Short mmCIF file of C-alpha atoms (C1' of nucleotides) in Angstrom, two decimals:
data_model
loop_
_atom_site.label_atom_id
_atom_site.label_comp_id
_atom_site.label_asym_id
_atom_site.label_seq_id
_atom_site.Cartn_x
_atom_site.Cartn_y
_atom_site.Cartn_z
CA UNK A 1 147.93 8.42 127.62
CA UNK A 2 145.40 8.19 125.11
CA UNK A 3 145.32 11.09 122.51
CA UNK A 4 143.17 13.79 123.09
CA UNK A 5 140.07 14.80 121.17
CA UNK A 6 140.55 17.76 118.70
CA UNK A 7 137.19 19.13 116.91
CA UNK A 8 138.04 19.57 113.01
CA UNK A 9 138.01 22.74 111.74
CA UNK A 10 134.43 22.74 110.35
CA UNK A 11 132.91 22.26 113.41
CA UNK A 12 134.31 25.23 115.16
CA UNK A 13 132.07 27.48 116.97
CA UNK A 14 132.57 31.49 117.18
CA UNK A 15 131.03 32.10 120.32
CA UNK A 16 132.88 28.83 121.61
CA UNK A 17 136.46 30.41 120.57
CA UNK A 18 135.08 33.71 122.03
CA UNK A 19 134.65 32.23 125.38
CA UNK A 20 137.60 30.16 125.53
CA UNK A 21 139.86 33.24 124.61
CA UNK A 22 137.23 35.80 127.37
CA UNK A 23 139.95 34.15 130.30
CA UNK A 24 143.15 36.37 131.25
CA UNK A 25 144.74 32.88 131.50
CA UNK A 26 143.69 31.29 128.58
CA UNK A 27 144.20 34.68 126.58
CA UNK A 28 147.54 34.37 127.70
CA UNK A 29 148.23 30.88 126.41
CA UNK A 30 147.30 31.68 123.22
CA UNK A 31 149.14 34.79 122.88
CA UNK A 32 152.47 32.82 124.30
CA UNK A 33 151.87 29.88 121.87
CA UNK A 34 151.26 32.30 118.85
CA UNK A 35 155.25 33.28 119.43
CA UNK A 36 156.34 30.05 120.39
CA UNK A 37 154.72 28.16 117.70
CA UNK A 38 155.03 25.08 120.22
CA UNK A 39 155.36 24.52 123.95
CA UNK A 40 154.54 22.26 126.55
CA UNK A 41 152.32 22.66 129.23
CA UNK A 42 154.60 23.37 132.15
CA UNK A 43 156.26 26.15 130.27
CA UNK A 44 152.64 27.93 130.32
CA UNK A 45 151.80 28.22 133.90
CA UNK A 46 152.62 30.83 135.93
CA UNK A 47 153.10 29.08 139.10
CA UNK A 48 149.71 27.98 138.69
CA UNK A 49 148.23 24.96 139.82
CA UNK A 50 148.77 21.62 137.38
CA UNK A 51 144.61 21.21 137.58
CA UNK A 52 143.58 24.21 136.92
CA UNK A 53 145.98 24.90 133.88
CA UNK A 54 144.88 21.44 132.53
CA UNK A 55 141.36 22.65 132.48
CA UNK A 56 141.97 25.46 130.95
CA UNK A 57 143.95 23.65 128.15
CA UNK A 58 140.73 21.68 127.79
CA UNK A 59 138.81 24.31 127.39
CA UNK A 60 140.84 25.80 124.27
CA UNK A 61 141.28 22.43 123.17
CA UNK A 62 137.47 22.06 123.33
CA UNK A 63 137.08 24.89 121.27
CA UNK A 64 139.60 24.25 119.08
CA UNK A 65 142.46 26.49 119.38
CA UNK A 66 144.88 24.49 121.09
CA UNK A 67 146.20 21.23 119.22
CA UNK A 68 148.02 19.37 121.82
CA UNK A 69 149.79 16.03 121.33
CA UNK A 70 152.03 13.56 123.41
CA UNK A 71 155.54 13.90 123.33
CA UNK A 72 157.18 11.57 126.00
CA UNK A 73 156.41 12.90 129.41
CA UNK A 74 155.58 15.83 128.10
CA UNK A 75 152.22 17.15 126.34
CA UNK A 76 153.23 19.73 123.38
CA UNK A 77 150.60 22.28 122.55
CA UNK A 78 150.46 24.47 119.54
CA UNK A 79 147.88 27.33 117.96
CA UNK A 80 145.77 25.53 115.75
CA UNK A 81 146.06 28.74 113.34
CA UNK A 82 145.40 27.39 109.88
CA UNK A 83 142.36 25.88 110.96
CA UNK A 84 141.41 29.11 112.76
CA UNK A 85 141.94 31.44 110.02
CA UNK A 86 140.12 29.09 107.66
CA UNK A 87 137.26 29.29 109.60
CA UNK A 88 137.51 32.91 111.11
CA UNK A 89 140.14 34.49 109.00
CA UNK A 90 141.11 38.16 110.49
CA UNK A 91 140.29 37.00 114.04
CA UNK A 92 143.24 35.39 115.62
CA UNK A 93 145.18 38.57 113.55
CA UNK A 94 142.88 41.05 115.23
CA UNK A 95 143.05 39.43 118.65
CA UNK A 96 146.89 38.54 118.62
CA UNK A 97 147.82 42.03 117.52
CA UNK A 98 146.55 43.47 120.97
CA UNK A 99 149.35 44.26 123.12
CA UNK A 100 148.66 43.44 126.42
CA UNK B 1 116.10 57.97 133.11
CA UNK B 2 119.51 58.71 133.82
CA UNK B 3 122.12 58.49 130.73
CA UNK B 4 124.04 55.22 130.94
CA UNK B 5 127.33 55.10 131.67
CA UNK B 6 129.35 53.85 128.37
CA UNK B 7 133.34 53.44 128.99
CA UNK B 8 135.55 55.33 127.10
CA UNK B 9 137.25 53.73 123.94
CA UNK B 10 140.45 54.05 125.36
CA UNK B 11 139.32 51.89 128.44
CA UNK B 12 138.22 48.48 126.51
CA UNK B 13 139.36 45.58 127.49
CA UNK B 14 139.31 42.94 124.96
CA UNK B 15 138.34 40.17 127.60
CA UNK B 16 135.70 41.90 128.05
CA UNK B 17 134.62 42.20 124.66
CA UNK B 18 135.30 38.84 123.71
CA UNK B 19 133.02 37.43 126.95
CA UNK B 20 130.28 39.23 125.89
CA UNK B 21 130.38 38.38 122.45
CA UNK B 22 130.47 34.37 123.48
CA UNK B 23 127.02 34.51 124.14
CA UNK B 24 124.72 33.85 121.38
CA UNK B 25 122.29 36.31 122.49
CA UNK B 26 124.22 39.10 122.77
CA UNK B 27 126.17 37.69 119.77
CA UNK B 28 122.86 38.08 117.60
CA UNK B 29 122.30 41.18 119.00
CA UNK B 30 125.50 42.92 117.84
CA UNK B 31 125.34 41.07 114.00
CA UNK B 32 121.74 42.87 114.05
CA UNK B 33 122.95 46.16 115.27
CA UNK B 34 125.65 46.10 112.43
CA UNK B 35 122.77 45.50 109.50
CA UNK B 36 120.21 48.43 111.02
CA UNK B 37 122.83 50.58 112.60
CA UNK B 38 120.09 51.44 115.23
CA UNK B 39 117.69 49.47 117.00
CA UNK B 40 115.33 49.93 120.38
CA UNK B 41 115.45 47.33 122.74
CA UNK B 42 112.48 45.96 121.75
CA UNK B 43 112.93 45.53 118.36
CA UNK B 44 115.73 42.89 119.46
CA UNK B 45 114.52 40.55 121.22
CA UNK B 46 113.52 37.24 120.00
CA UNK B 47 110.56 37.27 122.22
CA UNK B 48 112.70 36.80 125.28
CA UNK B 49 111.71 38.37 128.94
CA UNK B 50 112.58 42.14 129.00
CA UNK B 51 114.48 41.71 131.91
CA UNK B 52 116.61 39.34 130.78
CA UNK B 53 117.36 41.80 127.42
CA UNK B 54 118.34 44.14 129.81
CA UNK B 55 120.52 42.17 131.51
CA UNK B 56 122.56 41.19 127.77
CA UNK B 57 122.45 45.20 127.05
CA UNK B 58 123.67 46.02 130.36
CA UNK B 59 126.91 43.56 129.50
CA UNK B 60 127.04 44.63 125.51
CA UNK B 61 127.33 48.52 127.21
CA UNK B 62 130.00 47.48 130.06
CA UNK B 63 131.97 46.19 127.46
CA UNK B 64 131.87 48.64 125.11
CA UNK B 65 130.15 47.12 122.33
CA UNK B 66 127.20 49.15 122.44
CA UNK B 67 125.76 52.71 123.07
CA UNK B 68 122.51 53.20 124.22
CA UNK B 69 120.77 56.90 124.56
CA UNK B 70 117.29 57.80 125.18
CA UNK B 71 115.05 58.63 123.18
CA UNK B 72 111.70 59.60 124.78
CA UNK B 73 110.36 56.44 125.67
CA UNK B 74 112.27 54.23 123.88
CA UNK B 75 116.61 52.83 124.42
CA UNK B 76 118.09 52.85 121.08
CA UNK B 77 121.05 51.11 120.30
CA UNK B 78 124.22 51.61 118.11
CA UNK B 79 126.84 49.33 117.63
CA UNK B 80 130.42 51.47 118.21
CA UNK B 81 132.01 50.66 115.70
CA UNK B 82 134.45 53.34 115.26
CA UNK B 83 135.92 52.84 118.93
CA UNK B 84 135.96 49.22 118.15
CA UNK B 85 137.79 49.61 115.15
CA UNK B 86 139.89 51.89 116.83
CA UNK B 87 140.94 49.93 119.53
CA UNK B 88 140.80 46.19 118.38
CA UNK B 89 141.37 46.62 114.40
CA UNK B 90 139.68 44.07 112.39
CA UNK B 91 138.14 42.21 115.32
CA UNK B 92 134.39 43.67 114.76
CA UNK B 93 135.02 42.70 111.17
CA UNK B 94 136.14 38.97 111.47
CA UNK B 95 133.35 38.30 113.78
CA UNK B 96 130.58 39.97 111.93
CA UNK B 97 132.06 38.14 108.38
CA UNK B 98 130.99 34.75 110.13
CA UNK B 99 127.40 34.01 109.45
CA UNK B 100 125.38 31.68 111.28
"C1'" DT C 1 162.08 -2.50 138.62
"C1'" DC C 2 161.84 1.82 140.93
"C1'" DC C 3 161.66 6.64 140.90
"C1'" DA C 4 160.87 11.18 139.10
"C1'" DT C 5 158.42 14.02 135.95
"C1'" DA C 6 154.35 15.77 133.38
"C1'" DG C 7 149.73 16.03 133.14
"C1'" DT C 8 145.10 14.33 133.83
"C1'" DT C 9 141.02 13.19 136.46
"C1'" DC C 10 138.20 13.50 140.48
"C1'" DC C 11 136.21 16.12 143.89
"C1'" DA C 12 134.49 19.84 146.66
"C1'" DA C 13 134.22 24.73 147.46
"C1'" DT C 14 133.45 29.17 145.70
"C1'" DA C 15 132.10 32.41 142.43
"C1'" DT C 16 129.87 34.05 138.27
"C1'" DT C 17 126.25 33.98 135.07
"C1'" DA C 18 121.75 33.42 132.91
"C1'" DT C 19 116.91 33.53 133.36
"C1'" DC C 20 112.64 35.43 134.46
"C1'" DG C 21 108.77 37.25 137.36
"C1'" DA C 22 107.50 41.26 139.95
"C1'" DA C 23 107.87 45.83 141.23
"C1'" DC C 24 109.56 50.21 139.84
"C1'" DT C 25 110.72 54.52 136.74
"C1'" DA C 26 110.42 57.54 132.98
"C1'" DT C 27 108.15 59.28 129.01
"C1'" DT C 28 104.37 60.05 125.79
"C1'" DG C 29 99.67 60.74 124.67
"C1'" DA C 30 94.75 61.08 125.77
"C1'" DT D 1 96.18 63.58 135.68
"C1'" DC D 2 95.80 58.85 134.19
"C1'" DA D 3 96.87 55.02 131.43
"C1'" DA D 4 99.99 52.73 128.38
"C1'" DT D 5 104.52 51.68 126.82
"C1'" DA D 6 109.59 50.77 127.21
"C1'" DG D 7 113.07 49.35 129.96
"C1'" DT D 8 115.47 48.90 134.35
"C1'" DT D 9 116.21 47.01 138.90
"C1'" DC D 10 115.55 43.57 142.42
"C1'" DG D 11 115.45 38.98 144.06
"C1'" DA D 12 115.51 34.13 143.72
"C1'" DT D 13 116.96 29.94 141.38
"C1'" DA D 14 119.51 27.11 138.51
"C1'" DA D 15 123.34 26.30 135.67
"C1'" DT D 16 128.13 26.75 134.66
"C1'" DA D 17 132.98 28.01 135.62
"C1'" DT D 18 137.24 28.58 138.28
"C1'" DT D 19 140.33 27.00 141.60
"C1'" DG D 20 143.29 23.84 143.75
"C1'" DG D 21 144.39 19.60 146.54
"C1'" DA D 22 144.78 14.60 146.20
"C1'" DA D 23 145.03 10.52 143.81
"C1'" DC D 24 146.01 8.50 139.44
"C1'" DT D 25 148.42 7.41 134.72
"C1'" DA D 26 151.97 7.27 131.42
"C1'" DT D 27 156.58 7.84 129.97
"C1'" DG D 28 161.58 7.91 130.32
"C1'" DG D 29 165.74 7.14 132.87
"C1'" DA D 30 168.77 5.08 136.52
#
DNA sequence: TCCATAGTTCCAATATTATCGAACTATTGA
DNA sequence: TCAATAGTTCGATAATATTGGAACTATGGA
């Protein structure tokens, strides 16, 4: 599978992370991989649907959250959250620290 | 004109918030409202339809992001800060630090 | 080589959103 | 009371997103 396309850090958008984190599902991700540190993509559904959780990976990948990279069968995915609090420092901290 | 119904701090839902801060429009909006601290509608938009304001304030004051009261024939706007800052601590902040 | 596993891509259906003109409402001032 | 101003609401249209099934791809293991 060829590697996936990550945006570097300088071109990340706010209102681009906004929307990508504005889905209960994606939220979710993000929260889970912010504890996890690392975790494939199977181990972040819910039951869902493969499709629909691999377009919502794309979408935070997109935006530049989600680094995801090949590992065997599997695809590991981790919180891009250097780059994010280079860019946006505070917000991941602001928007992780919300309980849900 | 009836008062508009603004939700109480206790009820945001940061979802919520962060959709309606993914759009650019509404972003702008909320980076004016923190320089003025008060603004009519009109004084915000960038020459764009009234209805279509109305429609970005309407989803700014569902959120929670903004209050709007009356005053005679004018909407004036305030950015809520406090509840914000209250509820979602150092989220206002990070976003508003970013400049465009 | 064959099979199972993990995800992706493609596609169609459904739903949500943004945009803006037109009609409407409320308030102020003449 | 009438006109002007400030916004809202309604309605239609177009764009974008979400969902999930089906087919496909890549990798590792038997």
């Amino acid at each position: 599978m060829r590697p996936f396309k990550h945006p570097p850090a300088s071109d990340l958008i706010l209102e681009r992370v906004l929307y990508a984190l504005s889905d209960p599902v994606r939220l979710e991700i993000v929260q889970r991989l912010a504890e996890v540190s690392e975790a494939s993509c199977g181990e972040l559904d819910g039951g869902r649907p493969k499709s629909s959780m691999s377009h919502h990976f794309r979408v935070l990948r997109d935006a530049g959250l989600v680094m995801t990279k090949s590992v065997g069968t599997t695809h590991m995915n981790s919180l891009r959250r250097s780059d994010l609090d280079a860019r946006f420092p505070g917000l991941l901290d602001a928007i992780l620290a919300q309980r849900s």
